[in-house]
Amino acid sequence: MLMSTGEQTAVTAADDPNVELACSSGGENDGKKTSPIDFSGPPPPKSMQEHTKHGYMFTVTVGLLMAFSAGYSNAVCLGGFLNVGADSATQSVAGVTGVYTNSAIFLVEPDYEQMSFMFGTIFSVMFGAFLAAIMNPYPIAFEISPRYGPTFLLGSLFMVVGATEAVHNDRREFFFTAIANGLMNGVSSMYSANLLRTSHLTGTTTDIGLFLGMALRGNRTNNWKL
């Protein structure tokens, strides 16, 4: 304890986890230091199975909503409902595997206007994931953390801006929507340690086939993921 200008100030181990406590229960143990007390709380879960029932249902519900948002926006952008100038335009804004293929085709044809459209979409998705990482530079796998809240709000803002830009018949609506999907996909990837995605389903479809095949042969370890 320290006395300063008439006020008493006490520093405890709970206030400073770096403080090491001395053990003095016996002559030979006098002056020996024990390990610091850990005040950081329980470790984060190592998988979704280790969540509480409430946490598990919350995580699954949020994941389904994110997948719905990505699927709905992608359907609108692929369905021919949007125009660029006087022409109807279609473009995937969730999964970009086909966009990479089309960009190479337009490069060879050549159709530089369409190629720039493809590259703009690719870099928009990439930029969304970049923003997610900027806002969450040290993610902990399978931890439900309040730090994801501002990231979701930013993704929603980009989605709203994309919907607003659709009335101007320009390509910006595709780019803003692709940024939103890249950001949401980045969050799901960080949360699940790169195991889950919400904007494209190639890996998910492959996993379903794998888990069904394993279950058929008696390995039901991954049935909970189905």
JSON list of C-alpha atoms in Angstrom, two decimals:
[
{"chain": "A", "resi": 1, "resn": "MET", "atom": "CA", "xyz": [0.00, 0.00, 0.00]},
{"chain": "A", "resi": 2, "resn": "LEU", "atom": "CA", "xyz": [1.14, 3.52, -0.81]},
{"chain": "A", "resi": 3, "resn": "MET", "atom": "CA", "xyz": [0.12, 6.76, 0.85]},
{"chain": "A", "resi": 4, "resn": "SER", "atom": "CA", "xyz": [-0.10, 9.79, -1.43]},
{"chain": "A", "resi": 5, "resn": "THR", "atom": "CA", "xyz": [-1.45, 13.26, -0.44]},
{"chain": "A", "resi": 6, "resn": "GLY", "atom": "CA", "xyz": [-3.71, 11.84, 2.23]},
{"chain": "A", "resi": 7, "resn": "GLU", "atom": "CA", "xyz": [-5.24, 9.19, -0.07]},
{"chain": "A", "resi": 8, "resn": "GLN", "atom": "CA", "xyz": [-4.63, 5.45, 0.22]},
{"chain": "A", "resi": 9, "resn": "THR", "atom": "CA", "xyz": [-3.99, 3.49, -2.96]},
{"chain": "A", "resi": 10, "resn": "ALA", "atom": "CA", "xyz": [-3.83, -0.35, -3.15]},
{"chain": "A", "resi": 11, "resn": "VAL", "atom": "CA", "xyz": [-2.67, -2.34, -6.18]},
{"chain": "A", "resi": 12, "resn": "THR", "atom": "CA", "xyz": [-3.81, -5.94, -6.24]},
{"chain": "A", "resi": 13, "resn": "ALA", "atom": "CA", "xyz": [-3.12, -8.85, -8.55]},
{"chain": "A", "resi": 14, "resn": "ALA", "atom": "CA", "xyz": [-6.63, -8.56, -9.89]},
{"chain": "A", "resi": 15, "resn": "ASP", "atom": "CA", "xyz": [-5.86, -5.02, -11.01]},
{"chain": "A", "resi": 16, "resn": "ASP", "atom": "CA", "xyz": [-2.56, -6.04, -12.61]},
{"chain": "A", "resi": 17, "resn": "PRO", "atom": "CA", "xyz": [-2.32, -9.61, -13.91]},
{"chain": "A", "resi": 18, "resn": "ASN", "atom": "CA", "xyz": [1.44, -9.17, -14.33]},
{"chain": "A", "resi": 19, "resn": "VAL", "atom": "CA", "xyz": [1.96, -9.04, -10.57]},
{"chain": "A", "resi": 20, "resn": "GLU", "atom": "CA", "xyz": [3.49, -12.25, -9.23]},
{"chain": "A", "resi": 21, "resn": "LEU", "atom": "CA", "xyz": [2.40, -13.38, -5.79]},
{"chain": "A", "resi": 22, "resn": "ALA", "atom": "CA", "xyz": [4.87, -14.67, -3.22]},
{"chain": "A", "resi": 23, "resn": "CYS", "atom": "CA", "xyz": [4.28, -17.91, -1.36]},
{"chain": "A", "resi": 24, "resn": "SER", "atom": "CA", "xyz": [5.20, -17.93, 2.32]},
{"chain": "A", "resi": 25, "resn": "SER", "atom": "CA", "xyz": [3.64, -21.07, 3.79]},
{"chain": "A", "resi": 26, "resn": "GLY", "atom": "CA", "xyz": [6.69, -22.64, 5.39]},
{"chain": "A", "resi": 27, "resn": "GLY", "atom": "CA", "xyz": [10.35, -21.92, 5.98]},
{"chain": "A", "resi": 28, "resn": "GLU", "atom": "CA", "xyz": [11.75, -23.44, 2.81]},
{"chain": "A", "resi": 29, "resn": "ASN", "atom": "CA", "xyz": [9.10, -21.81, 0.60]},
{"chain": "A", "resi": 30, "resn": "ASP", "atom": "CA", "xyz": [9.65, -18.30, 1.95]},
{"chain": "A", "resi": 31, "resn": "GLY", "atom": "CA", "xyz": [10.42, -15.84, -0.82]},
{"chain": "A", "resi": 32, "resn": "LYS", "atom": "CA", "xyz": [9.67, -18.27, -3.65]},
{"chain": "A", "resi": 33, "resn": "LYS", "atom": "CA", "xyz": [7.32, -16.96, -6.34]},
{"chain": "A", "resi": 34, "resn": "THR", "atom": "CA", "xyz": [4.48, -18.90, -7.85]},
{"chain": "A", "resi": 35, "resn": "SER", "atom": "CA", "xyz": [3.08, -18.55, -11.37]},
{"chain": "A", "resi": 36, "resn": "PRO", "atom": "CA", "xyz": [1.00, -15.45, -12.05]},
{"chain": "A", "resi": 37, "resn": "ILE", "atom": "CA", "xyz": [-2.74, -15.81, -11.55]},
{"chain": "A", "resi": 38, "resn": "ASP", "atom": "CA", "xyz": [-4.64, -15.89, -14.83]},
{"chain": "A", "resi": 39, "resn": "PHE", "atom": "CA", "xyz": [-7.54, -13.42, -14.82]},
{"chain": "A", "resi": 40, "resn": "SER", "atom": "CA", "xyz": [-8.26, -13.68, -18.54]},
{"chain": "A", "resi": 41, "resn": "GLY", "atom": "CA", "xyz": [-11.29, -15.96, -18.09]},
{"chain": "A", "resi": 42, "resn": "PRO", "atom": "CA", "xyz": [-12.11, -19.25, -19.78]},
{"chain": "A", "resi": 43, "resn": "PRO", "atom": "CA", "xyz": [-10.49, -19.96, -23.14]},
{"chain": "A", "resi": 44, "resn": "PRO", "atom": "CA", "xyz": [-12.61, -19.54, -26.28]},
{"chain": "A", "resi": 45, "resn": "PRO", "atom": "CA", "xyz": [-14.30, -22.67, -27.69]},
{"chain": "A", "resi": 46, "resn": "LYS", "atom": "CA", "xyz": [-12.27, -24.74, -30.12]},
{"chain": "A", "resi": 47, "resn": "SER", "atom": "CA", "xyz": [-15.28, -25.64, -32.26]},
{"chain": "A", "resi": 48, "resn": "MET", "atom": "CA", "xyz": [-18.98, -24.82, -32.59]},
{"chain": "A", "resi": 49, "resn": "GLN", "atom": "CA", "xyz": [-19.76, -27.95, -30.57]},
{"chain": "A", "resi": 50, "resn": "GLU", "atom": "CA", "xyz": [-18.24, -26.35, -27.49]},
{"chain": "A", "resi": 51, "resn": "HIS", "atom": "CA", "xyz": [-20.67, -23.42, -27.54]},
{"chain": "A", "resi": 52, "resn": "THR", "atom": "CA", "xyz": [-23.63, -23.33, -25.19]},
{"chain": "A", "resi": 53, "resn": "LYS", "atom": "CA", "xyz": [-26.96, -24.20, -26.79]},
{"chain": "A", "resi": 54, "resn": "HIS", "atom": "CA", "xyz": [-27.86, -20.51, -26.93]},
{"chain": "A", "resi": 55, "resn": "GLY", "atom": "CA", "xyz": [-24.51, -19.59, -28.49]},
{"chain": "A", "resi": 56, "resn": "TYR", "atom": "CA", "xyz": [-24.77, -22.42, -31.00]},
{"chain": "A", "resi": 57, "resn": "MET", "atom": "CA", "xyz": [-28.27, -21.42, -32.13]},
{"chain": "A", "resi": 58, "resn": "PHE", "atom": "CA", "xyz": [-27.24, -17.76, -32.33]},
{"chain": "A", "resi": 59, "resn": "THR", "atom": "CA", "xyz": [-24.24, -18.63, -34.52]},
{"chain": "A", "resi": 60, "resn": "VAL", "atom": "CA", "xyz": [-26.26, -20.86, -36.83]},
{"chain": "A", "resi": 61, "resn": "THR", "atom": "CA", "xyz": [-29.03, -18.25, -37.17]},
{"chain": "A", "resi": 62, "resn": "VAL", "atom": "CA", "xyz": [-26.58, -15.47, -38.04]},
{"chain": "A", "resi": 63, "resn": "GLY", "atom": "CA", "xyz": [-24.86, -17.75, -40.56]},
{"chain": "A", "resi": 64, "resn": "LEU", "atom": "CA", "xyz": [-28.17, -18.58, -42.24]},
{"chain": "A", "resi": 65, "resn": "LEU", "atom": "CA", "xyz": [-29.10, -14.89, -42.46]},
{"chain": "A", "resi": 66, "resn": "MET", "atom": "CA", "xyz": [-25.72, -14.07, -44.00]},
{"chain": "A", "resi": 67, "resn": "ALA", "atom": "CA", "xyz": [-26.12, -16.88, -46.54]},
{"chain": "A", "resi": 68, "resn": "PHE", "atom": "CA", "xyz": [-29.64, -15.66, -47.38]},
{"chain": "A", "resi": 69, "resn": "SER", "atom": "CA", "xyz": [-28.38, -12.10, -47.89]},
{"chain": "A", "resi": 70, "resn": "ALA", "atom": "CA", "xyz": [-25.59, -13.28, -50.18]},
{"chain": "A", "resi": 71, "resn": "GLY", "atom": "CA", "xyz": [-27.92, -15.59, -52.15]},
{"chain": "A", "resi": 72, "resn": "TYR", "atom": "CA", "xyz": [-30.64, -12.95, -52.56]},
{"chain": "A", "resi": 73, "resn": "SER", "atom": "CA", "xyz": [-28.26, -10.19, -53.70]},
{"chain": "A", "resi": 74, "resn": "ASN", "atom": "CA", "xyz": [-26.48, -12.59, -56.05]},
{"chain": "A", "resi": 75, "resn": "ALA", "atom": "CA", "xyz": [-29.79, -13.69, -57.58]},
{"chain": "A", "resi": 76, "resn": "VAL", "atom": "CA", "xyz": [-30.78, -10.08, -58.22]},
{"chain": "A", "resi": 77, "resn": "CYS", "atom": "CA", "xyz": [-27.44, -9.30, -59.87]},
{"chain": "A", "resi": 78, "resn": "LEU", "atom": "CA", "xyz": [-27.56, -12.47, -61.97]},
{"chain": "A", "resi": 79, "resn": "GLY", "atom": "CA", "xyz": [-31.26, -12.34, -62.82]},
{"chain": "A", "resi": 80, "resn": "GLY", "atom": "CA", "xyz": [-31.10, -9.56, -65.41]},
{"chain": "A", "resi": 81, "resn": "PHE", "atom": "CA", "xyz": [-33.12, -7.13, -63.28]},
{"chain": "A", "resi": 82, "resn": "LEU", "atom": "CA", "xyz": [-30.39, -4.48, -63.40]},
{"chain": "A", "resi": 83, "resn": "ASN", "atom": "CA", "xyz": [-29.32, -2.34, -66.33]},
{"chain": "A", "resi": 84, "resn": "VAL", "atom": "CA", "xyz": [-26.04, -0.70, -67.26]},
{"chain": "A", "resi": 85, "resn": "GLY", "atom": "CA", "xyz": [-27.11, 2.15, -69.45]},
{"chain": "A", "resi": 86, "resn": "ALA", "atom": "CA", "xyz": [-29.84, 0.83, -71.74]},
{"chain": "A", "resi": 87, "resn": "ASP", "atom": "CA", "xyz": [-28.67, -2.79, -71.63]},
{"chain": "A", "resi": 88, "resn": "SER", "atom": "CA", "xyz": [-29.48, -5.47, -69.10]},
{"chain": "A", "resi": 89, "resn": "ALA", "atom": "CA", "xyz": [-26.41, -6.60, -67.13]},
{"chain": "A", "resi": 90, "resn": "THR", "atom": "CA", "xyz": [-25.74, -9.78, -65.19]},
{"chain": "A", "resi": 91, "resn": "GLN", "atom": "CA", "xyz": [-22.86, -10.47, -62.85]},
{"chain": "A", "resi": 92, "resn": "SER", "atom": "CA", "xyz": [-22.13, -12.74, -59.91]},
{"chain": "A", "resi": 93, "resn": "VAL", "atom": "CA", "xyz": [-21.31, -10.72, -56.78]},
{"chain": "A", "resi": 94, "resn": "ALA", "atom": "CA", "xyz": [-20.91, -13.58, -54.29]},
{"chain": "A", "resi": 95, "resn": "GLY", "atom": "CA", "xyz": [-18.78, -16.32, -55.82]},
{"chain": "A", "resi": 96, "resn": "VAL", "atom": "CA", "xyz": [-16.13, -15.12, -58.24]},
{"chain": "A", "resi": 97, "resn": "THR", "atom": "CA", "xyz": [-14.75, -18.38, -59.70]},
{"chain": "A", "resi": 98, "resn": "GLY", "atom": "CA", "xyz": [-16.74, -17.85, -62.89]},
{"chain": "A", "resi": 99, "resn": "VAL", "atom": "CA", "xyz": [-15.79, -14.17, -62.91]},
{"chain": "A", "resi": 100, "resn": "TYR", "atom": "CA", "xyz": [-12.11, -15.11, -63.10]},
{"chain": "A", "resi": 101, "resn": "THR", "atom": "CA", "xyz": [-12.87, -17.37, -66.06]},
{"chain": "A", "resi": 102, "resn": "ASN", "atom": "CA", "xyz": [-14.89, -14.69, -67.85]},
{"chain": "A", "resi": 103, "resn": "SER", "atom": "CA", "xyz": [-12.18, -12.08, -67.29]},
{"chain": "A", "resi": 104, "resn": "ALA", "atom": "CA", "xyz": [-9.67, -14.33, -69.08]},
{"chain": "A", "resi": 105, "resn": "ILE", "atom": "CA", "xyz": [-12.12, -14.92, -71.95]},
{"chain": "A", "resi": 106, "resn": "PHE", "atom": "CA", "xyz": [-12.76, -11.18, -72.38]},
{"chain": "A", "resi": 107, "resn": "LEU", "atom": "CA", "xyz": [-9.03, -10.53, -72.26]},
{"chain": "A", "resi": 108, "resn": "VAL", "atom": "CA", "xyz": [-8.44, -12.89, -75.20]},
{"chain": "A", "resi": 109, "resn": "GLU", "atom": "CA", "xyz": [-11.45, -11.83, -77.33]},
{"chain": "A", "resi": 110, "resn": "PRO", "atom": "CA", "xyz": [-10.64, -8.89, -76.54]},
{"chain": "A", "resi": 111, "resn": "ASP", "atom": "CA", "xyz": [-13.49, -7.05, -74.81]},
{"chain": "A", "resi": 112, "resn": "TYR", "atom": "CA", "xyz": [-11.80, -4.66, -72.41]},
{"chain": "A", "resi": 113, "resn": "GLU", "atom": "CA", "xyz": [-15.03, -3.07, -71.21]},
{"chain": "A", "resi": 114, "resn": "GLN", "atom": "CA", "xyz": [-16.38, -6.40, -70.00]},
{"chain": "A", "resi": 115, "resn": "MET", "atom": "CA", "xyz": [-12.95, -7.40, -68.70]},
{"chain": "A", "resi": 116, "resn": "SER", "atom": "CA", "xyz": [-12.82, -4.27, -66.54]},
{"chain": "A", "resi": 117, "resn": "PHE", "atom": "CA", "xyz": [-16.30, -5.16, -65.26]},
{"chain": "A", "resi": 118, "resn": "MET", "atom": "CA", "xyz": [-15.02, -8.61, -64.23]},
{"chain": "A", "resi": 119, "resn": "PHE", "atom": "CA", "xyz": [-11.88, -7.27, -62.55]},
{"chain": "A", "resi": 120, "resn": "GLY", "atom": "CA", "xyz": [-13.88, -4.59, -60.77]},
{"chain": "A", "resi": 121, "resn": "THR", "atom": "CA", "xyz": [-16.11, -7.24, -59.24]},
{"chain": "A", "resi": 122, "resn": "ILE", "atom": "CA", "xyz": [-13.15, -9.41, -58.21]},
{"chain": "A", "resi": 123, "resn": "PHE", "atom": "CA", "xyz": [-11.36, -6.55, -56.51]},
{"chain": "A", "resi": 124, "resn": "SER", "atom": "CA", "xyz": [-14.60, -5.42, -54.85]},
{"chain": "A", "resi": 125, "resn": "VAL", "atom": "CA", "xyz": [-15.02, -8.80, -53.15]},
{"chain": "A", "resi": 126, "resn": "MET", "atom": "CA", "xyz": [-11.34, -8.74, -52.21]},
{"chain": "A", "resi": 127, "resn": "PHE", "atom": "CA", "xyz": [-11.69, -5.21, -50.79]},
{"chain": "A", "resi": 128, "resn": "GLY", "atom": "CA", "xyz": [-14.65, -6.30, -48.65]},
{"chain": "A", "resi": 129, "resn": "ALA", "atom": "CA", "xyz": [-12.58, -9.10, -47.12]},
{"chain": "A", "resi": 130, "resn": "PHE", "atom": "CA", "xyz": [-9.73, -6.61, -46.66]},
{"chain": "A", "resi": 131, "resn": "LEU", "atom": "CA", "xyz": [-12.01, -4.30, -44.65]},
{"chain": "A", "resi": 132, "resn": "ALA", "atom": "CA", "xyz": [-13.15, -7.22, -42.48]},
{"chain": "A", "resi": 133, "resn": "ALA", "atom": "CA", "xyz": [-9.52, -8.00, -41.64]},
{"chain": "A", "resi": 134, "resn": "ILE", "atom": "CA", "xyz": [-8.71, -4.34, -40.95]},
{"chain": "A", "resi": 135, "resn": "MET", "atom": "CA", "xyz": [-11.55, -4.20, -38.42]},
{"chain": "A", "resi": 136, "resn": "ASN", "atom": "CA", "xyz": [-10.67, -7.58, -36.89]},
{"chain": "A", "resi": 137, "resn": "PRO", "atom": "CA", "xyz": [-6.88, -7.95, -37.16]},
{"chain": "A", "resi": 138, "resn": "TYR", "atom": "CA", "xyz": [-6.55, -10.69, -34.51]},
{"chain": "A", "resi": 139, "resn": "PRO", "atom": "CA", "xyz": [-9.62, -12.95, -34.81]},
{"chain": "A", "resi": 140, "resn": "ILE", "atom": "CA", "xyz": [-10.06, -15.86, -32.42]},
{"chain": "A", "resi": 141, "resn": "ALA", "atom": "CA", "xyz": [-11.65, -18.91, -34.05]},
{"chain": "A", "resi": 142, "resn": "PHE", "atom": "CA", "xyz": [-15.16, -19.81, -32.85]},
{"chain": "A", "resi": 143, "resn": "GLU", "atom": "CA", "xyz": [-15.33, -16.90, -30.42]},
{"chain": "A", "resi": 144, "resn": "ILE", "atom": "CA", "xyz": [-18.56, -14.88, -30.52]},
{"chain": "A", "resi": 145, "resn": "SER", "atom": "CA", "xyz": [-17.25, -11.37, -29.97]},
{"chain": "A", "resi": 146, "resn": "PRO", "atom": "CA", "xyz": [-18.90, -7.92, -29.97]},
{"chain": "A", "resi": 147, "resn": "ARG", "atom": "CA", "xyz": [-16.13, -6.71, -32.28]},
{"chain": "A", "resi": 148, "resn": "TYR", "atom": "CA", "xyz": [-18.00, -8.26, -35.21]},
{"chain": "A", "resi": 149, "resn": "GLY", "atom": "CA", "xyz": [-20.90, -5.83, -34.67]},
{"chain": "A", "resi": 150, "resn": "PRO", "atom": "CA", "xyz": [-19.36, -2.81, -36.46]},
{"chain": "A", "resi": 151, "resn": "THR", "atom": "CA", "xyz": [-18.24, -5.12, -39.28]},
{"chain": "A", "resi": 152, "resn": "PHE", "atom": "CA", "xyz": [-21.83, -6.30, -39.84]},
{"chain": "A", "resi": 153, "resn": "LEU", "atom": "CA", "xyz": [-23.04, -2.69, -39.78]},
{"chain": "A", "resi": 154, "resn": "LEU", "atom": "CA", "xyz": [-20.49, -1.70, -42.41]},
{"chain": "A", "resi": 155, "resn": "GLY", "atom": "CA", "xyz": [-21.53, -4.64, -44.61]},
{"chain": "A", "resi": 156, "resn": "SER", "atom": "CA", "xyz": [-25.18, -3.59, -44.27]},
{"chain": "A", "resi": 157, "resn": "LEU", "atom": "CA", "xyz": [-24.23, -0.04, -45.28]},
{"chain": "A", "resi": 158, "resn": "PHE", "atom": "CA", "xyz": [-22.52, -1.25, -48.46]},
{"chain": "A", "resi": 159, "resn": "MET", "atom": "CA", "xyz": [-25.57, -3.39, -49.27]},
{"chain": "A", "resi": 160, "resn": "VAL", "atom": "CA", "xyz": [-27.89, -0.40, -48.86]},
{"chain": "A", "resi": 161, "resn": "VAL", "atom": "CA", "xyz": [-25.64, 1.79, -51.03]},
{"chain": "A", "resi": 162, "resn": "GLY", "atom": "CA", "xyz": [-25.61, -0.93, -53.68]},
{"chain": "A", "resi": 163, "resn": "ALA", "atom": "CA", "xyz": [-29.42, -1.09, -53.69]},
{"chain": "A", "resi": 164, "resn": "THR", "atom": "CA", "xyz": [-29.60, 2.72, -53.94]},
{"chain": "A", "resi": 165, "resn": "GLU", "atom": "CA", "xyz": [-27.13, 2.85, -56.83]},
{"chain": "A", "resi": 166, "resn": "ALA", "atom": "CA", "xyz": [-29.29, 0.39, -58.80]},
{"chain": "A", "resi": 167, "resn": "VAL", "atom": "CA", "xyz": [-31.63, 3.23, -59.76]},
{"chain": "A", "resi": 168, "resn": "HIS", "atom": "CA", "xyz": [-28.81, 4.97, -61.65]},
{"chain": "A", "resi": 169, "resn": "ASN", "atom": "CA", "xyz": [-28.29, 2.14, -64.18]},
{"chain": "A", "resi": 170, "resn": "ASP", "atom": "CA", "xyz": [-24.56, 2.03, -63.59]},
{"chain": "A", "resi": 171, "resn": "ARG", "atom": "CA", "xyz": [-22.10, -0.69, -62.57]},
{"chain": "A", "resi": 172, "resn": "ARG", "atom": "CA", "xyz": [-21.53, 0.74, -59.12]},
{"chain": "A", "resi": 173, "resn": "GLU", "atom": "CA", "xyz": [-24.40, -1.29, -57.66]},
{"chain": "A", "resi": 174, "resn": "PHE", "atom": "CA", "xyz": [-22.56, -4.51, -58.55]},
{"chain": "A", "resi": 175, "resn": "PHE", "atom": "CA", "xyz": [-19.35, -3.28, -56.96]},
{"chain": "A", "resi": 176, "resn": "PHE", "atom": "CA", "xyz": [-20.90, -2.09, -53.70]},
{"chain": "A", "resi": 177, "resn": "THR", "atom": "CA", "xyz": [-22.87, -5.33, -53.33]},
{"chain": "A", "resi": 178, "resn": "ALA", "atom": "CA", "xyz": [-19.75, -7.37, -54.03]},
{"chain": "A", "resi": 179, "resn": "ILE", "atom": "CA", "xyz": [-17.91, -5.43, -51.29]},
{"chain": "A", "resi": 180, "resn": "ALA", "atom": "CA", "xyz": [-20.70, -6.27, -48.84]},
{"chain": "A", "resi": 181, "resn": "ASN", "atom": "CA", "xyz": [-20.57, -9.97, -49.71]},
{"chain": "A", "resi": 182, "resn": "GLY", "atom": "CA", "xyz": [-16.78, -10.03, -49.49]},
{"chain": "A", "resi": 183, "resn": "LEU", "atom": "CA", "xyz": [-16.96, -8.44, -46.06]},
{"chain": "A", "resi": 184, "resn": "MET", "atom": "CA", "xyz": [-19.58, -10.91, -44.79]},
{"chain": "A", "resi": 185, "resn": "ASN", "atom": "CA", "xyz": [-17.69, -13.85, -46.25]},
{"chain": "A", "resi": 186, "resn": "GLY", "atom": "CA", "xyz": [-14.54, -12.59, -44.56]},
{"chain": "A", "resi": 187, "resn": "VAL", "atom": "CA", "xyz": [-16.29, -12.55, -41.17]},
{"chain": "A", "resi": 188, "resn": "SER", "atom": "CA", "xyz": [-17.52, -16.13, -41.56]},
{"chain": "A", "resi": 189, "resn": "SER", "atom": "CA", "xyz": [-14.05, -17.22, -42.62]},
{"chain": "A", "resi": 190, "resn": "MET", "atom": "CA", "xyz": [-12.36, -15.55, -39.65]},
{"chain": "A", "resi": 191, "resn": "TYR", "atom": "CA", "xyz": [-14.89, -16.93, -37.19]},
{"chain": "A", "resi": 192, "resn": "SER", "atom": "CA", "xyz": [-14.63, -20.52, -38.43]},
{"chain": "A", "resi": 193, "resn": "ALA", "atom": "CA", "xyz": [-10.83, -20.56, -39.02]},
{"chain": "A", "resi": 194, "resn": "ASN", "atom": "CA", "xyz": [-11.41, -20.71, -42.83]},
{"chain": "A", "resi": 195, "resn": "LEU", "atom": "CA", "xyz": [-13.80, -23.67, -42.57]},
{"chain": "A", "resi": 196, "resn": "LEU", "atom": "CA", "xyz": [-17.07, -21.96, -43.53]},
{"chain": "A", "resi": 197, "resn": "ARG", "atom": "CA", "xyz": [-18.22, -19.53, -46.21]},
{"chain": "A", "resi": 198, "resn": "THR", "atom": "CA", "xyz": [-21.59, -17.84, -46.61]},
{"chain": "A", "resi": 199, "resn": "SER", "atom": "CA", "xyz": [-21.41, -16.34, -50.10]},
{"chain": "A", "resi": 200, "resn": "HIS", "atom": "CA", "xyz": [-20.41, -19.38, -52.18]},
{"chain": "A", "resi": 201, "resn": "LEU", "atom": "CA", "xyz": [-21.32, -23.00, -51.63]},
{"chain": "A", "resi": 202, "resn": "THR", "atom": "CA", "xyz": [-18.85, -25.13, -53.61]},
{"chain": "A", "resi": 203, "resn": "GLY", "atom": "CA", "xyz": [-16.90, -26.14, -50.53]},
{"chain": "A", "resi": 204, "resn": "THR", "atom": "CA", "xyz": [-20.07, -26.56, -48.48]},
{"chain": "A", "resi": 205, "resn": "THR", "atom": "CA", "xyz": [-21.59, -28.86, -51.11]},
{"chain": "A", "resi": 206, "resn": "THR", "atom": "CA", "xyz": [-18.37, -30.90, -51.19]},
{"chain": "A", "resi": 207, "resn": "ASP", "atom": "CA", "xyz": [-18.38, -31.19, -47.39]},
{"chain": "A", "resi": 208, "resn": "ILE", "atom": "CA", "xyz": [-22.00, -32.40, -47.35]},
{"chain": "A", "resi": 209, "resn": "GLY", "atom": "CA", "xyz": [-21.09, -35.16, -49.80]},
{"chain": "A", "resi": 210, "resn": "LEU", "atom": "CA", "xyz": [-18.05, -36.12, -47.72]},
{"chain": "A", "resi": 211, "resn": "PHE", "atom": "CA", "xyz": [-19.95, -36.24, -44.44]},
{"chain": "A", "resi": 212, "resn": "LEU", "atom": "CA", "xyz": [-22.80, -38.29, -45.94]},
{"chain": "A", "resi": 213, "resn": "GLY", "atom": "CA", "xyz": [-20.30, -40.78, -47.36]},
{"chain": "A", "resi": 214, "resn": "MET", "atom": "CA", "xyz": [-18.52, -41.05, -44.02]},
{"chain": "A", "resi": 215, "resn": "ALA", "atom": "CA", "xyz": [-21.81, -41.56, -42.18]},
{"chain": "A", "resi": 216, "resn": "LEU", "atom": "CA", "xyz": [-22.79, -44.31, -44.59]},
{"chain": "A", "resi": 217, "resn": "ARG", "atom": "CA", "xyz": [-19.58, -46.15, -43.66]},
{"chain": "A", "resi": 218, "resn": "GLY", "atom": "CA", "xyz": [-20.13, -45.68, -39.92]},
{"chain": "A", "resi": 219, "resn": "ASN", "atom": "CA", "xyz": [-18.12, -42.51, -39.25]},
{"chain": "A", "resi": 220, "resn": "ARG", "atom": "CA", "xyz": [-20.69, -40.17, -37.72]},
{"chain": "A", "resi": 221, "resn": "THR", "atom": "CA", "xyz": [-18.20, -37.75, -36.15]},
{"chain": "A", "resi": 222, "resn": "ASN", "atom": "CA", "xyz": [-19.20, -34.91, -38.47]},
{"chain": "A", "resi": 223, "resn": "ASN", "atom": "CA", "xyz": [-22.96, -35.53, -38.53]},
{"chain": "A", "resi": 224, "resn": "TRP", "atom": "CA", "xyz": [-23.56, -32.48, -36.32]},
{"chain": "A", "resi": 225, "resn": "LYS", "atom": "CA", "xyz": [-22.23, -30.29, -39.13]},
{"chain": "A", "resi": 226, "resn": "LEU", "atom": "CA", "xyz": [-24.97, -31.42, -41.48]}
]
